[in-house]
Structure formats: C-alpha cells, structure tokens
Short mmCIF file of C-alpha atoms in Angstrom, two decimals:
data_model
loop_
_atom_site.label_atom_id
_atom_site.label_comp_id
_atom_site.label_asym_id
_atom_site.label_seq_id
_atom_site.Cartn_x
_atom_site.Cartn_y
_atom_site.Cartn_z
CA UNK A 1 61.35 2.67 -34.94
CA UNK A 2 60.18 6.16 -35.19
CA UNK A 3 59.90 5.99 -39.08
CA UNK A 4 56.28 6.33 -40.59
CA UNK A 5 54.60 6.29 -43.90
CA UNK A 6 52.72 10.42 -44.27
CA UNK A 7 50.26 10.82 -47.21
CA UNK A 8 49.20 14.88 -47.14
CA UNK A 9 46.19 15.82 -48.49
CA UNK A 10 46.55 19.77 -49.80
CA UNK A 11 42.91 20.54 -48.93
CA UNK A 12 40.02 18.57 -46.79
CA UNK A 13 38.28 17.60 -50.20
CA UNK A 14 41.10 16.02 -51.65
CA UNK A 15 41.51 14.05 -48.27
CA UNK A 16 37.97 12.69 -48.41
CA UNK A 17 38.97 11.49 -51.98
CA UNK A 18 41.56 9.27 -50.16
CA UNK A 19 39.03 7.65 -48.13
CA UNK A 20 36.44 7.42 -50.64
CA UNK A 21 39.37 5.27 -52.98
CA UNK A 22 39.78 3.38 -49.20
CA UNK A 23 42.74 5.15 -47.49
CA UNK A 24 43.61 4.14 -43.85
CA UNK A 25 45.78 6.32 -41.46
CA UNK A 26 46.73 5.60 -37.48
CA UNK A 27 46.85 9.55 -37.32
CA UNK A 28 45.06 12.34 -39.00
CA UNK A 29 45.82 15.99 -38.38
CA UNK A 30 43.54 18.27 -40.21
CA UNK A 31 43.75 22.33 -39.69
CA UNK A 32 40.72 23.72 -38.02
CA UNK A 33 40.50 26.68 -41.12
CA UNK A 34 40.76 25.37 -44.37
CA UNK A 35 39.91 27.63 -46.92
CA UNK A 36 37.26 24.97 -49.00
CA UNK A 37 36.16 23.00 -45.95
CA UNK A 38 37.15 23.36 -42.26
CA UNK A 39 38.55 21.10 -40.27
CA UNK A 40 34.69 20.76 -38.16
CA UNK A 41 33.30 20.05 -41.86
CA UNK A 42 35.70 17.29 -42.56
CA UNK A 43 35.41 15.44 -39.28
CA UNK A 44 31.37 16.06 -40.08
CA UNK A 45 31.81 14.43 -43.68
CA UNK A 46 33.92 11.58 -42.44
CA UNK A 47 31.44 11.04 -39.59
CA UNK A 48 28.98 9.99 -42.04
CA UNK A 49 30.93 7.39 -44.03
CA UNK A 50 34.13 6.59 -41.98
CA UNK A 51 33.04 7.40 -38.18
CA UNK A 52 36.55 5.28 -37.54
CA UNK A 53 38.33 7.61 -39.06
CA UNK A 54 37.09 10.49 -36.90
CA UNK A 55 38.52 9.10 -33.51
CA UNK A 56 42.07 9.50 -35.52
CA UNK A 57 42.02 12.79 -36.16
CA UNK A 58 44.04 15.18 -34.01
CA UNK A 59 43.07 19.35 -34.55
CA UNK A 60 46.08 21.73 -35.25
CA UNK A 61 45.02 25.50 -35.22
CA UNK A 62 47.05 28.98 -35.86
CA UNK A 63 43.64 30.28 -33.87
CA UNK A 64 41.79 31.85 -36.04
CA UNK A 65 38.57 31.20 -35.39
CA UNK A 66 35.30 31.60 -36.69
CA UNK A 67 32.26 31.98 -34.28
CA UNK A 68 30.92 28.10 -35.65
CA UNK A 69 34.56 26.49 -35.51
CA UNK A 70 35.56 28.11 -32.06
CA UNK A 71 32.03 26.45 -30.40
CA UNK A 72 33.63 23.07 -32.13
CA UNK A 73 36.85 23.31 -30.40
CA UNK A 74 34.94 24.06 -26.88
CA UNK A 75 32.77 21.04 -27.37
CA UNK A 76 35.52 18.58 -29.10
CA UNK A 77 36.94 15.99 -27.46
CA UNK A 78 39.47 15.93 -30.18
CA UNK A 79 43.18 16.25 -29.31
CA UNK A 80 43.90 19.86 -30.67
CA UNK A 81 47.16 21.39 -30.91
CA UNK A 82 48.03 24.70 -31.72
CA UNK A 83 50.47 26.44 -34.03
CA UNK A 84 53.10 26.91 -33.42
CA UNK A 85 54.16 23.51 -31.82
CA UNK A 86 57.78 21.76 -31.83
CA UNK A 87 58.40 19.08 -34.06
CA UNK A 88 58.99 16.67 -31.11
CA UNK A 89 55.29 17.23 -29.67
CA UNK A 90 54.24 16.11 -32.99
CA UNK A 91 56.11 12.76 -32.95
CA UNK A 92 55.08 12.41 -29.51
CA UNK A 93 51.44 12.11 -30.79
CA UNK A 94 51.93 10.32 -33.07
CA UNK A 95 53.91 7.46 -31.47
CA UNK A 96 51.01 7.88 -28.27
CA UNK A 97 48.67 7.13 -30.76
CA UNK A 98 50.64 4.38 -32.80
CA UNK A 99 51.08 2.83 -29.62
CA UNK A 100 47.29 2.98 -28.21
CA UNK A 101 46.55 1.07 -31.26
CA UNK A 102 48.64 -1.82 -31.26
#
C-alpha cells in the first residue's frame, strides 16, 4: 500500500527507551554521528538485549566520520546510505525490507 506507521526517536538513548518499554520496527535507520551515542554504540547496546533488532537497522551518514565509526562502516554489513539520498531510495528500502519479511 505504500503507507507505514514511523515512530522517531530524537536521539539513540531515547530509542533504546522504546525497546526497553517493548517497541518493534520492520526498519530502523539510525545516523552513524549522534551527538550522545553513535549510531555503532546503539547497534552495540541493542546487540546485547535485542540482537533482532540489529539485523533491522539500515546506517544513514552525512560522512563525518570519526576514526572508531569509519572502521564500523568498513567492517558493517549493515545497509548504509548516505546523505543526501532521494526520498524514493528511502521507500525503496523500506518496502525491500517490508517485503523480505513477510
């Protein structure tokens, strides 16, 4: 139908709250610099509790980098998009995805 639900999350600590109260999402883009927890450190965090949750996320960078963060985008295998993209690549990610897990 090409209509879907979006929570957003305005930093990666207040997205871990939303899968701490039990939040699921088919999709999760998280920014690679964040400026209270990078994108590495949230996929880290969630790895822990929710290791589910980190085969959803997809990385969006502007590409700034630092020296820890660009040796996690070398070694992801993590979908990673970077800024800036057009709107259409982003549904197109999210329907790919949608549609792998149905």
């Amino acid at each position: 139908s090409g209509a879907h639900d979006v929570t957003t999350a305005s930093s990666a600590r207040e997205a871990l709250a939303l899968f701490e109260q039990g939040a699921h999402f088919d999709v999760i883009f998280c920014d690679v610099m964040m400026p209270d927890m990078s994108g590495p450190d949230l996929i880290h965090a969630l790895g822990g509790q929710l290791p589910e949750a980190v085969a959803k996320v997809v990385l969006i960078t502007g590409g700034a980098f630092s020296a820890r963060a660009r040796a996690f985008l070398d070694s992801t295998s993590h979908l990673v998009l970077d800024k800036p993209f057009a709107p259409q690549r982003l549904r197109d990610v999210v329907a790919e995805r949608v549609r792998a897990r149905a």
